mmCIF file of C-alpha atoms in Angstrom:
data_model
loop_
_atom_site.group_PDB
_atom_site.id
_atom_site.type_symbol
_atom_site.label_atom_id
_atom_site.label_comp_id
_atom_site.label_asym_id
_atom_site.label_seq_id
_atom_site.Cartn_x
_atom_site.Cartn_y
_atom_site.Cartn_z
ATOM 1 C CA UNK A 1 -1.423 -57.361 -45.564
ATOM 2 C CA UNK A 2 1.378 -55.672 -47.248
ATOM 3 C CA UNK A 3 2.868 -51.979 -46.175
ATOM 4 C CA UNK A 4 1.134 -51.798 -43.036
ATOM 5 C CA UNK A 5 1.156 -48.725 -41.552
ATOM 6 C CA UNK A 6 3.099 -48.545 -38.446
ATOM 7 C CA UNK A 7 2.089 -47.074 -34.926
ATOM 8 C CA UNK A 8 3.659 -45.796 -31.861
ATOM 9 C CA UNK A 9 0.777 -45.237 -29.289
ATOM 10 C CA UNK A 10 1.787 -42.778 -26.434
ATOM 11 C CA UNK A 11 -0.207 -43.841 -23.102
ATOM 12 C CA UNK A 12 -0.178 -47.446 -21.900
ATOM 13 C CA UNK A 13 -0.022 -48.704 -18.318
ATOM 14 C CA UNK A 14 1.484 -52.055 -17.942
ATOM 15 C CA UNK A 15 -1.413 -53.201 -15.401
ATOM 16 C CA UNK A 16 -4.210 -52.505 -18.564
ATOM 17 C CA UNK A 17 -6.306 -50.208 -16.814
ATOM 18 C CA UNK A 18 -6.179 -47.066 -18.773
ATOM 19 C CA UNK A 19 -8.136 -46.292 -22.367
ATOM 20 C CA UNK A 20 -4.819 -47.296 -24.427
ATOM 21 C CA UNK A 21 -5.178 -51.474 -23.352
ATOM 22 C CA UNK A 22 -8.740 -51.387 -23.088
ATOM 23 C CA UNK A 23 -9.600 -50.471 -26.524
ATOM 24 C CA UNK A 24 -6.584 -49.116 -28.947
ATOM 25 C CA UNK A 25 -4.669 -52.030 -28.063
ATOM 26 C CA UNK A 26 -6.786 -54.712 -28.823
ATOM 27 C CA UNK A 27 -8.466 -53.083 -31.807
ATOM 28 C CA UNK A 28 -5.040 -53.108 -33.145
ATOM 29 C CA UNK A 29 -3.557 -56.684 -32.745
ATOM 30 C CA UNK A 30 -6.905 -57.763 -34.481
ATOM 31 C CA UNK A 31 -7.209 -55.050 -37.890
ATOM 32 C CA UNK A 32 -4.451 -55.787 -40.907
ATOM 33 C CA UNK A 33 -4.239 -52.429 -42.069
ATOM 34 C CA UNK A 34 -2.074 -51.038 -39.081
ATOM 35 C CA UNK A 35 0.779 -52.517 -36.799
ATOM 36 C CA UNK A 36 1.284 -51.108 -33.257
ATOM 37 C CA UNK A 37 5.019 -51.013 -33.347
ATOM 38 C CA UNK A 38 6.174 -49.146 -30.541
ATOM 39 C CA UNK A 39 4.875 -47.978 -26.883
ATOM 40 C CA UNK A 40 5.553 -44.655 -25.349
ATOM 41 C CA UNK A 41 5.025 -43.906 -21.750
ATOM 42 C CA UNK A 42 6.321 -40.797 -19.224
ATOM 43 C CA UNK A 43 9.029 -42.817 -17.704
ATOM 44 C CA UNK A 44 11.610 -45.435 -18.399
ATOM 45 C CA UNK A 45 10.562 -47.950 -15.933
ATOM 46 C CA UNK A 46 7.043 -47.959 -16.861
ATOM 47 C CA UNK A 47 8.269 -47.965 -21.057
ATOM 48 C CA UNK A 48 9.917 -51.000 -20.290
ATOM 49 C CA UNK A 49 6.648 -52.859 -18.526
ATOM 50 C CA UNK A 50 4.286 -51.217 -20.874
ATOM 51 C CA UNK A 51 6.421 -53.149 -23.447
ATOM 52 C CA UNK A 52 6.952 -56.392 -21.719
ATOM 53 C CA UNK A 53 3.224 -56.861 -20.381
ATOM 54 C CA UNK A 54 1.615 -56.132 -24.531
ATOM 55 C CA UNK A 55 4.634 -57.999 -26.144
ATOM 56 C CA UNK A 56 6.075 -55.152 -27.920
ATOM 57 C CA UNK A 57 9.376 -54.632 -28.886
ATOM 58 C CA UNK A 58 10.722 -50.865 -29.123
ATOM 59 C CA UNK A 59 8.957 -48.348 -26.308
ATOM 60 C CA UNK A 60 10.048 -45.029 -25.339
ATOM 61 C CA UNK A 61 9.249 -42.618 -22.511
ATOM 62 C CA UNK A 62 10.261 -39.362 -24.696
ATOM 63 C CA UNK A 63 8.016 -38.292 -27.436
ATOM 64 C CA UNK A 64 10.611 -36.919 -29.110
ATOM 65 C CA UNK A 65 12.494 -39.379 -29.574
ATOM 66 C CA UNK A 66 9.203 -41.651 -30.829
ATOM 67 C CA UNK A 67 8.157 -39.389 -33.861
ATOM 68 C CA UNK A 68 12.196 -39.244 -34.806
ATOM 69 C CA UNK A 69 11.241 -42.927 -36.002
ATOM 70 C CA UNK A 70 11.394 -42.774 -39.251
ATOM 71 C CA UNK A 71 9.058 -45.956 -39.944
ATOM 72 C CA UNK A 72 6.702 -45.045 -37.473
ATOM 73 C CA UNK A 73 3.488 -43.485 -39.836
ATOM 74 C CA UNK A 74 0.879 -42.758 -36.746
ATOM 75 C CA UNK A 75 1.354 -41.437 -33.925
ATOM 76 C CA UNK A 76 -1.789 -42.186 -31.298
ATOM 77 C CA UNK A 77 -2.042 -40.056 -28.416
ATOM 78 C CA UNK A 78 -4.192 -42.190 -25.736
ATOM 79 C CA UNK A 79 -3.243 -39.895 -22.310
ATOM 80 C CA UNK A 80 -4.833 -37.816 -19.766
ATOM 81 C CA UNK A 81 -6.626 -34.759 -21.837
ATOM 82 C CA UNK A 82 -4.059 -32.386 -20.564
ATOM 83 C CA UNK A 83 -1.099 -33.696 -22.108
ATOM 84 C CA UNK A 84 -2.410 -34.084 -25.949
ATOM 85 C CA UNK A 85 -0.811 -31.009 -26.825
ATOM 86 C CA UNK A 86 2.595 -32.103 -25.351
ATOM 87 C CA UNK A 87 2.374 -35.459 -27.351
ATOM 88 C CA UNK A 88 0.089 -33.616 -30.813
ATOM 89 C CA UNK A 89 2.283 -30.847 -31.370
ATOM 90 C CA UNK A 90 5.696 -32.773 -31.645
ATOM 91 C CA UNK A 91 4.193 -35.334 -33.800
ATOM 92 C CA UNK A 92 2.460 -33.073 -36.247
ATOM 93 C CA UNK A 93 6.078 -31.140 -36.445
ATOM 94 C CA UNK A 94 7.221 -33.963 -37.217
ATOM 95 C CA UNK A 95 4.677 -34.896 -40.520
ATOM 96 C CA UNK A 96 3.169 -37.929 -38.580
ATOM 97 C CA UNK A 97 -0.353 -38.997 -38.903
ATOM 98 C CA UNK A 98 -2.185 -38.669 -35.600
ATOM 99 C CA UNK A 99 -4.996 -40.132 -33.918
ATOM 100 C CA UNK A 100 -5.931 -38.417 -30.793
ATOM 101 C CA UNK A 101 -8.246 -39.038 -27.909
ATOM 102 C CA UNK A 102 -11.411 -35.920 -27.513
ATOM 103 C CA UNK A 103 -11.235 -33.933 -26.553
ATOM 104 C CA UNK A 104 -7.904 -32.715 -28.454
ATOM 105 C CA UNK A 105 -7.313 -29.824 -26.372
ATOM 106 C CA UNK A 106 -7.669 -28.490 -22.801
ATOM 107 C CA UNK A 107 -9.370 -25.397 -24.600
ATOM 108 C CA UNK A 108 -10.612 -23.859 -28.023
ATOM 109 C CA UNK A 109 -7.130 -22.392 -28.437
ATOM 110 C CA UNK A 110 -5.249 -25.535 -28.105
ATOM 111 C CA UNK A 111 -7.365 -26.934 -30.521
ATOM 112 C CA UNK A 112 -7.231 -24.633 -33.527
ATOM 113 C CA UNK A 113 -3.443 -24.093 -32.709
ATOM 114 C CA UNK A 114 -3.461 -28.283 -33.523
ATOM 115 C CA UNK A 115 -5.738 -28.460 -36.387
ATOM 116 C CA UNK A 116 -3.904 -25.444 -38.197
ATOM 117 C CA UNK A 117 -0.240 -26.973 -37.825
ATOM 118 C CA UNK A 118 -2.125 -30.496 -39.320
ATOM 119 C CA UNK A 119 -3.735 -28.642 -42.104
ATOM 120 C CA UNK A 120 -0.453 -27.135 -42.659
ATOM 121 C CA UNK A 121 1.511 -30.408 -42.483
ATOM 122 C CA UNK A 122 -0.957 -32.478 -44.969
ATOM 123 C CA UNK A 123 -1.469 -35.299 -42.766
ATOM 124 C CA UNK A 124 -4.363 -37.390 -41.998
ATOM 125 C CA UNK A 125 -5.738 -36.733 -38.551
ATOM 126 C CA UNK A 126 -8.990 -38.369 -36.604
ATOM 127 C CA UNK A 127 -10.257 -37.095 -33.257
ATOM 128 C CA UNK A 128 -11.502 -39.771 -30.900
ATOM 129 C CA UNK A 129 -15.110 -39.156 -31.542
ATOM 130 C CA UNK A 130 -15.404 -42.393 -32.066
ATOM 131 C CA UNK A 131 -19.324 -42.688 -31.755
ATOM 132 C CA UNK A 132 -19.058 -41.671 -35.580
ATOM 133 C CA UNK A 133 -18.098 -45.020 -36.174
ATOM 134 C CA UNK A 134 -20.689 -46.993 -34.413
ATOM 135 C CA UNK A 135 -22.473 -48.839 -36.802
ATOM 136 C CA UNK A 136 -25.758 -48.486 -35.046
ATOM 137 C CA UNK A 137 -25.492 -44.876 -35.169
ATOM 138 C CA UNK A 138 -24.463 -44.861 -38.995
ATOM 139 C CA UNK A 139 -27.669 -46.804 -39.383
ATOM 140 C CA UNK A 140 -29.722 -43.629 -37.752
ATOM 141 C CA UNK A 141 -27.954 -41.164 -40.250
ATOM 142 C CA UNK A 142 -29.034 -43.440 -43.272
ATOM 143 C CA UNK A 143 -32.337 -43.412 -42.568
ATOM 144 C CA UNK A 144 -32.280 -39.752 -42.050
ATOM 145 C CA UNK A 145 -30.691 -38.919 -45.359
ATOM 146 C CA UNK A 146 -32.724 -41.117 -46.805
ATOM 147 C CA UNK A 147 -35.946 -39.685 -45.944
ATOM 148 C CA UNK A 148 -37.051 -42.676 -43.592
ATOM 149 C CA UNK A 149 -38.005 -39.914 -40.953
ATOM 150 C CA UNK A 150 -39.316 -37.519 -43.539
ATOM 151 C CA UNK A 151 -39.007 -33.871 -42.006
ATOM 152 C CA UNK A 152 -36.967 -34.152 -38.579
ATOM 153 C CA UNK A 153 -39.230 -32.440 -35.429
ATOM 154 C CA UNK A 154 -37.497 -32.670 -32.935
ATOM 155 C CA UNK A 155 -34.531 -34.871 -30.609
ATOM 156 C CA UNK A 156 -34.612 -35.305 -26.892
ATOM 157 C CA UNK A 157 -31.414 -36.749 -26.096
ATOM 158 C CA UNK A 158 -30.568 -37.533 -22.294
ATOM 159 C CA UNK A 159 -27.175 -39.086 -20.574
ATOM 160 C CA UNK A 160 -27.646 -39.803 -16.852
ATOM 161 C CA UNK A 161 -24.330 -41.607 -15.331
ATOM 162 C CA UNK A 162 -23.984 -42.550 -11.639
ATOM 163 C CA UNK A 163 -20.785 -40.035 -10.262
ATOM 164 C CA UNK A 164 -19.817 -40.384 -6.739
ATOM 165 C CA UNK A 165 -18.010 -37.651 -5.079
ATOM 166 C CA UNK A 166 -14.699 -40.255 -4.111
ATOM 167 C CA UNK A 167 -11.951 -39.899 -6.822
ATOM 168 C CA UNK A 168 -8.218 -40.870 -7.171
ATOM 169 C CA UNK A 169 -6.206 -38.771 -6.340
ATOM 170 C CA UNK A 170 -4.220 -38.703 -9.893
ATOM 171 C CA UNK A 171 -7.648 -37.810 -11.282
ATOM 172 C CA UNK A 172 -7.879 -34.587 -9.219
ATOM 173 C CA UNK A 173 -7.898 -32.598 -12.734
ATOM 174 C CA UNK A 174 -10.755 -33.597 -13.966
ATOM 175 C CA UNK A 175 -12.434 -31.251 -11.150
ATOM 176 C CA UNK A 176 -10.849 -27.828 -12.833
ATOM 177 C CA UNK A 177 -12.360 -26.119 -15.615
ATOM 178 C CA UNK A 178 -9.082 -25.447 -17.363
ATOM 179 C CA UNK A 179 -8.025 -28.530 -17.860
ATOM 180 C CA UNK A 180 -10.587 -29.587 -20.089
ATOM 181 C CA UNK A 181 -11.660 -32.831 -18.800
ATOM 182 C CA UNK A 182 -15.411 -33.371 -17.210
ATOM 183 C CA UNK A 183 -18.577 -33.785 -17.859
ATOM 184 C CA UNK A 184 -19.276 -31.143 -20.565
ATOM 185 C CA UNK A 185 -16.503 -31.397 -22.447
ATOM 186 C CA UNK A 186 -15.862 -35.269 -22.340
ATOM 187 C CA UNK A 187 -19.313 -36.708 -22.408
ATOM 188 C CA UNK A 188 -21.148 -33.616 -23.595
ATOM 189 C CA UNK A 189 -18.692 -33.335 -26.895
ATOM 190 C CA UNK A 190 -19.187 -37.078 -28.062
ATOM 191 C CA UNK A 191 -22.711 -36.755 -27.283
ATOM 192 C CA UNK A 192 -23.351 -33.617 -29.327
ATOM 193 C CA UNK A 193 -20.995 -34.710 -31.951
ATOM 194 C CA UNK A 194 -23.813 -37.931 -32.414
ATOM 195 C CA UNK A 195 -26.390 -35.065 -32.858
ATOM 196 C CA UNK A 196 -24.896 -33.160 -36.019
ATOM 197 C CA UNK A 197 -23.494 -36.672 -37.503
ATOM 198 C CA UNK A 198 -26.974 -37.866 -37.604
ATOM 199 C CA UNK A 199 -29.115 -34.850 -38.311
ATOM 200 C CA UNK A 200 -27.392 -31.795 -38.595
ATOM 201 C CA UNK A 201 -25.782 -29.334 -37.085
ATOM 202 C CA UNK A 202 -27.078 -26.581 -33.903
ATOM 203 C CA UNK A 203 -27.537 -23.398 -35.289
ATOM 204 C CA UNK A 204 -28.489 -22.293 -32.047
ATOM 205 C CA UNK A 205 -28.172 -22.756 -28.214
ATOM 206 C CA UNK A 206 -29.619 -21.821 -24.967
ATOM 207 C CA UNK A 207 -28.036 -23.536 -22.362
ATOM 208 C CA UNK A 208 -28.061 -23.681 -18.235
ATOM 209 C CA UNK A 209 -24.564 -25.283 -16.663
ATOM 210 C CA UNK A 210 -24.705 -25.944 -13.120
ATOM 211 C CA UNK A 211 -21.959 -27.352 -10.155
ATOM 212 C CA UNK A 212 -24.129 -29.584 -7.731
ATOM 213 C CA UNK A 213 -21.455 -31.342 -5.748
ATOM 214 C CA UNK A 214 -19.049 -28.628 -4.845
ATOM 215 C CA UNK A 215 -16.700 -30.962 -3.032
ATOM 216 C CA UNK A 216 -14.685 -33.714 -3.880
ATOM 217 C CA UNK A 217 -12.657 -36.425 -1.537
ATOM 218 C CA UNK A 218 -9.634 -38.010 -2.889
ATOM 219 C CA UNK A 219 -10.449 -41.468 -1.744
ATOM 220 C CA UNK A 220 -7.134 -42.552 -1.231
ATOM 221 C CA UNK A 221 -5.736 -39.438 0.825
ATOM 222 C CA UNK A 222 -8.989 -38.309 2.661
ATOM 223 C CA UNK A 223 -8.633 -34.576 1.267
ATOM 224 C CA UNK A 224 -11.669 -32.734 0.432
ATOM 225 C CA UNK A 225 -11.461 -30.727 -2.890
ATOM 226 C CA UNK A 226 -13.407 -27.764 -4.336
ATOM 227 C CA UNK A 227 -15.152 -28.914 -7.709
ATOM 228 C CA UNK A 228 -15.147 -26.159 -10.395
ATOM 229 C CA UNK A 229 -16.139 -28.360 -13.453
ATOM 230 C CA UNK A 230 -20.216 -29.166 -14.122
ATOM 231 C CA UNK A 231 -22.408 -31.651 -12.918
ATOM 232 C CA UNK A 232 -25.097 -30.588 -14.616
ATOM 233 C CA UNK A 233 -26.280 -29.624 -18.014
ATOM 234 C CA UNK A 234 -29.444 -28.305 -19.888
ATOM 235 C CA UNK A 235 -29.133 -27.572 -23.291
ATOM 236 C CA UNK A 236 -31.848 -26.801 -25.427
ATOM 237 C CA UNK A 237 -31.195 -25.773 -29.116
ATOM 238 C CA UNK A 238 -32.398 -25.345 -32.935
ATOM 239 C CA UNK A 239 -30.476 -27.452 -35.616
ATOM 240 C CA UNK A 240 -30.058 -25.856 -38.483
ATOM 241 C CA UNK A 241 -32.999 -27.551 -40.564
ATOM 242 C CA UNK A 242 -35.112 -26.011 -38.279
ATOM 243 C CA UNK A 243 -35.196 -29.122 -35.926
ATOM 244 C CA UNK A 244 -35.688 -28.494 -31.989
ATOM 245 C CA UNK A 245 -33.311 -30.506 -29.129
ATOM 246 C CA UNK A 246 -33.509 -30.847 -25.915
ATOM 247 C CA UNK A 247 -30.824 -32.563 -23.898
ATOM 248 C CA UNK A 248 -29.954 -33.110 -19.791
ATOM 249 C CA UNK A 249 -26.775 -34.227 -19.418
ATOM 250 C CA UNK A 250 -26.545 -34.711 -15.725
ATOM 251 C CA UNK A 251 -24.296 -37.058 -13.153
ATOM 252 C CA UNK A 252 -26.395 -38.201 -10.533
ATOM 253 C CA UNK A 253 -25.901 -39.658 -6.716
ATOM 254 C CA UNK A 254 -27.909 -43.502 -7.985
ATOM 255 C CA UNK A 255 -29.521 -44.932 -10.433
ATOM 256 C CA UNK A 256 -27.786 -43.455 -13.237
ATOM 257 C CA UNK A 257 -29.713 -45.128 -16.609
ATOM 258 C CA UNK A 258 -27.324 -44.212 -19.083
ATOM 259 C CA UNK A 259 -28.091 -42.845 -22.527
ATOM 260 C CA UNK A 260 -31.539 -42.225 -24.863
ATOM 261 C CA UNK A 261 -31.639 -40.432 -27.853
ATOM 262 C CA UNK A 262 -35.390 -40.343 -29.857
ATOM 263 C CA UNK A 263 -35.881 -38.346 -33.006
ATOM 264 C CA UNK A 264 -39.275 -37.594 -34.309
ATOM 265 C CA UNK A 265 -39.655 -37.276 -37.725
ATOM 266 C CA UNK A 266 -43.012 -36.832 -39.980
ATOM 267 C CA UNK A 267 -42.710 -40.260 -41.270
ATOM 268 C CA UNK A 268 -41.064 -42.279 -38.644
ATOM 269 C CA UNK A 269 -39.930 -42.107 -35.133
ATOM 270 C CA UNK A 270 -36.267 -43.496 -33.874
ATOM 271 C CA UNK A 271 -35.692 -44.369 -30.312
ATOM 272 C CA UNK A 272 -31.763 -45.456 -29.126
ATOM 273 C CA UNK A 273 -30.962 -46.356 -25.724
ATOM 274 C CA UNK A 274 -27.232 -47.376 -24.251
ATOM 275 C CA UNK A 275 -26.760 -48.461 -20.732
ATOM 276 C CA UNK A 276 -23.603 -45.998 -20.614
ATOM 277 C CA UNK A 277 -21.940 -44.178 -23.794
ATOM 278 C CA UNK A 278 -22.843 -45.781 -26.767
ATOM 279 C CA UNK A 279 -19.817 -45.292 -28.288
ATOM 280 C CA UNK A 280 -18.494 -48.244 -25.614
ATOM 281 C CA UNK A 281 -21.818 -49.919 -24.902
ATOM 282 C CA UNK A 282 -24.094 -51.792 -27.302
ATOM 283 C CA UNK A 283 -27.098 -49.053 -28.838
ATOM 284 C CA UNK A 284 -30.514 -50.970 -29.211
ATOM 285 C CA UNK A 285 -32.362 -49.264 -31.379
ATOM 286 C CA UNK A 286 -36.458 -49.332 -32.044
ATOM 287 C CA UNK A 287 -38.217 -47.344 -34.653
ATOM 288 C CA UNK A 288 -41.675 -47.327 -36.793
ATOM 289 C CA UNK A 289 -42.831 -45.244 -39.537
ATOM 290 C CA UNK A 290 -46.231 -43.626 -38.925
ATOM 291 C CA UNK A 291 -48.317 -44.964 -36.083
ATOM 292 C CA UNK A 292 -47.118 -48.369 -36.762
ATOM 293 C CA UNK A 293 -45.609 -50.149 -33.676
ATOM 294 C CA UNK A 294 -42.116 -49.348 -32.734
ATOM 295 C CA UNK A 295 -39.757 -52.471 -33.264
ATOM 296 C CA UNK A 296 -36.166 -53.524 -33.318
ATOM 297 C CA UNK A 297 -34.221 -52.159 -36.185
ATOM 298 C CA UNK A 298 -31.526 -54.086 -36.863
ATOM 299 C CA UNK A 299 -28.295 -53.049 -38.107
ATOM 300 C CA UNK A 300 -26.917 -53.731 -41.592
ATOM 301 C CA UNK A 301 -23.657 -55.667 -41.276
ATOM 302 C CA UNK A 302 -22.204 -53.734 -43.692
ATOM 303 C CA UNK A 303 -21.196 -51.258 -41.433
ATOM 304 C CA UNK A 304 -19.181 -52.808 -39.202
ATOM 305 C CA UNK A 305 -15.545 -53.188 -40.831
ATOM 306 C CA UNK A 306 -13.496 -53.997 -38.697
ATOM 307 C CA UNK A 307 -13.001 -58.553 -37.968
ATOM 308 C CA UNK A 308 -15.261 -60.297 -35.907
ATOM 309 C CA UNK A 309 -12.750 -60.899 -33.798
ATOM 310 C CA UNK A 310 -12.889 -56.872 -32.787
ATOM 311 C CA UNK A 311 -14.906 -57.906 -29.677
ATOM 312 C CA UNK A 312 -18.038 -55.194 -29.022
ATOM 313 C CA UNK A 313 -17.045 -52.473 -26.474
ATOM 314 C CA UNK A 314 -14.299 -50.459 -26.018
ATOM 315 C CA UNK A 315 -12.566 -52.074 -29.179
ATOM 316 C CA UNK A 316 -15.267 -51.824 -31.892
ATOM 317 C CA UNK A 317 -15.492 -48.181 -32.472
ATOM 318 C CA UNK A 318 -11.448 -47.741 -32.064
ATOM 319 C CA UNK A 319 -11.308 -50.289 -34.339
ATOM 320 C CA UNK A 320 -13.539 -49.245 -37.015
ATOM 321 C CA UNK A 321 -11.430 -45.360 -37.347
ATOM 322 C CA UNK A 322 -8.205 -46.872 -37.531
ATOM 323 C CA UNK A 323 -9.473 -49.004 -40.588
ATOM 324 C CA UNK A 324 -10.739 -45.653 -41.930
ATOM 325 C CA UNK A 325 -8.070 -44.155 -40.830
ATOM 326 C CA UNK A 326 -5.805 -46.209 -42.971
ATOM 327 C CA UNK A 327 -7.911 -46.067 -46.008
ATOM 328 C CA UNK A 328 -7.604 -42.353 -45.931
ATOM 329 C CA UNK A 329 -3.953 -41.995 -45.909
ATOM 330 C CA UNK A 330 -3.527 -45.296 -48.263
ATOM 331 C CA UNK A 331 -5.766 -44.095 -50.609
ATOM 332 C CA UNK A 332 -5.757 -40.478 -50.326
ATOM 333 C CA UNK A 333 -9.247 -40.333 -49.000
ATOM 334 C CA UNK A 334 -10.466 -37.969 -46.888
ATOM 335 C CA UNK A 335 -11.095 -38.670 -43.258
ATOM 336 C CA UNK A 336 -14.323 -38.060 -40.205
ATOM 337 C CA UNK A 337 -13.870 -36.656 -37.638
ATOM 338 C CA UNK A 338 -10.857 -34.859 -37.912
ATOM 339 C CA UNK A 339 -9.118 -32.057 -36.078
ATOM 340 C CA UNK A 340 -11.155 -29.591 -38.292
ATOM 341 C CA UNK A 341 -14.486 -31.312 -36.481
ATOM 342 C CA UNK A 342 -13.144 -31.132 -33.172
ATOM 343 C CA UNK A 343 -12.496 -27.512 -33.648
ATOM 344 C CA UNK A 344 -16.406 -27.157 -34.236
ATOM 345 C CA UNK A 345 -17.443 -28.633 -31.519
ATOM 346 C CA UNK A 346 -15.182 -27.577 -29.171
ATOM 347 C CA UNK A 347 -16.673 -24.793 -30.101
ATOM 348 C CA UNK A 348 -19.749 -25.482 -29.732
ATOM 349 C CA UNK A 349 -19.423 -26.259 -26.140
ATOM 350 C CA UNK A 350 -17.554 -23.006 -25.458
ATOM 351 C CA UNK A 351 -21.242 -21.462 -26.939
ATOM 352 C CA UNK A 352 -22.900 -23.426 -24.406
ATOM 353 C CA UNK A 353 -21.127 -22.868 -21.324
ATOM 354 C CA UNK A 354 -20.945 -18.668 -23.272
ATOM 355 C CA UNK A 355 -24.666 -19.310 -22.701
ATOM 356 C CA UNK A 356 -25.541 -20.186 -19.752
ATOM 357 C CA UNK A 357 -22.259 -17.548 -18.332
ATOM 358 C CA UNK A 358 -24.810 -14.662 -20.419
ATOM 359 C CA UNK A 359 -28.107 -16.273 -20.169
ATOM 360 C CA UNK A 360 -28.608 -15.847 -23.718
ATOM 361 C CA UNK A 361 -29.281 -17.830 -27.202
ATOM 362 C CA UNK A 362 -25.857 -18.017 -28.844
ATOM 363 C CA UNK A 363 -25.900 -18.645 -32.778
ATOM 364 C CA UNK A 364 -23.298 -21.315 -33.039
ATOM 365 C CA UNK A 365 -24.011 -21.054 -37.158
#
């Protein structure tokens, strides 16, 4: 394809175990529409492995010196949650493009301080809330605007994962509120974003956050941590078309089952299930209008854009935003989710956690 877009991802370890190789990386060697043409990492040494071990040829370890580039188009930010607005801000100064990882920032500041410089710059931006993407879930948000539910009831959406209380030591911050990367805002943001994609926004919360394991032990220096961030989750809420949720979001010693989401409608019923998040794990999804038998549903193939060589996991739903992603700024479309969505629901999870702080309802619309 001619005038590819070119991309300089910040965040890749040379040994493939971090987001960046598992899923930007190979979404982009496979898509025509953009070119990963440059690596950044934190340090020399591992800029020049990153490079060598993914067979690229420019990489930096200083982000200002990246977004000087002037052929680069995109910058992706792919790191620990903490340092997007180290890697964001210079790149928006600098009137790139810029896909970044959700959450975008550590807070609700961070993020509107982001989304107002990218508003102000006129670039394209997407937030990694890539569950938007998933074709299965596009399939749920046809039906619903096209009246295959009829009148939406009410969602129960649950996401039980299997946490043990031995971390890394290099992922101690993911224990401390501040720095804005656990369970409510990681997993609890993508999985409320699916909510208002599909059927609308909350209008409403009342919510009950909870720390259950209140120490942590870094497994690989035997030190026993204080946890801050939540384990534990209830949310229960009223979208705005009048709709009632109720979700558990919890992490739990065993047996962890993953996701379900099941909206009942006055004409049909929709069940989804995901053995983890189902913007990385296959969604099989069952449905039936009135009392008929639920059954498979399958998924048009319409909505997956990206090759078939994209393989399903990680890769698909990177995949499919960057083709987007290039459309919009190509075309002059414009482009979902964005830094303007991440601002709603980051705040939307600062209502939740306002809730369960007051023990209140907080209107969120």
């Amino acid at each position: 394809m001619a005038n590819k877009l070119k991309l300089g991802l910040v965040g890749a370890d040379a040994a493939g175990r971090s987001w960046g190789p598992a899923a930007h990386i190979p979404a982009l060697r496979e898509i025509e529409q953009i070119e990963l043409a440059a690596l950044c990492t934190s340090r020399p040494e591992s800029a020049a492995a990153a490079a060598e071990a993914f067979g690229i040829d420019r990489a930096y370890h200083d982000i200002n010196e990246l977004v000087a580039q002037p052929d680069i188009d995109i910058i992706a930010a792919v790191v620990n949650i903490p340092s997007h607005y180290e890697i964001v801000m210079p790149a928006l100064n600098a009137g790139k493009h810029v896909y970044c990882e959700w959450p975008l920032g550590a807070n609700l500041t961070e993020t509107e301080e982001m989304a107002a410089l990218a508003h102000a710059k006129g670039v394209v931006t997407a937030i990694g809330l890539q569950g938007r993407h998933d074709p299965s879930l596009t399939h749920i948000k046809e039906l619903c605007d096209d009246g295959w539910l009829g009148d939406i009831h009410s969602v129960q959406m649950t996401f039980l994962g299997t946490s043990i209380p031995d971390r890394s030591s290099r992922m101690e911050y993911e224990r401390e509120i501040h720095r804005g990367a656990h369970l409510l805002t990681i997993i609890g943001g993508h999985t409320l974003a699916y909510i208002a994609y599909c059927f609308g926004s909350l209008a409403e919360v009342s919510a009950r956050v909870a720390t259950r394991v209140k120490k942590l032990r870094m497994a690989d220096t035997g030190e026993m941590v204080d946890a801050e961030a939540a384990d534990n989750v209830l949310i229960n809420g009223a979208l705005t078309n009048g709709a009632l949720l109720s979700y558990q979001l919890s992490a739990v010693p065993f047996h962890g089952d993953g996701w379900r989401m099941a909206v009942y409608g006055s004409k049909g019923t929709i069940i989804a299930t995901a053995q983890g998040l189902p913007q990385i794990t296959p969604i099989k999804l069952v449905g039936a209008q009135g009392d008929e038998p639920l059954v498979e549903l399958p998924v048009p193939e319409r909505l997956r854009v990206v090759p078939a060589s994209v393989p399903f996991g990680p890769p698909q739903n990177v995949g499919q935003a960057y083709v987007r992603m290039a459309e919009a700024i190509q075309e002059g479309k414009p482009f979902a989710p964005s830094f303007e969505d991440a601002v709603e629901v980051h705040r939307l999870l600062d209502a939740v956690q306002q809730s369960s702080d007051e023990g209140r309802v907080i209107r969120v619309v």
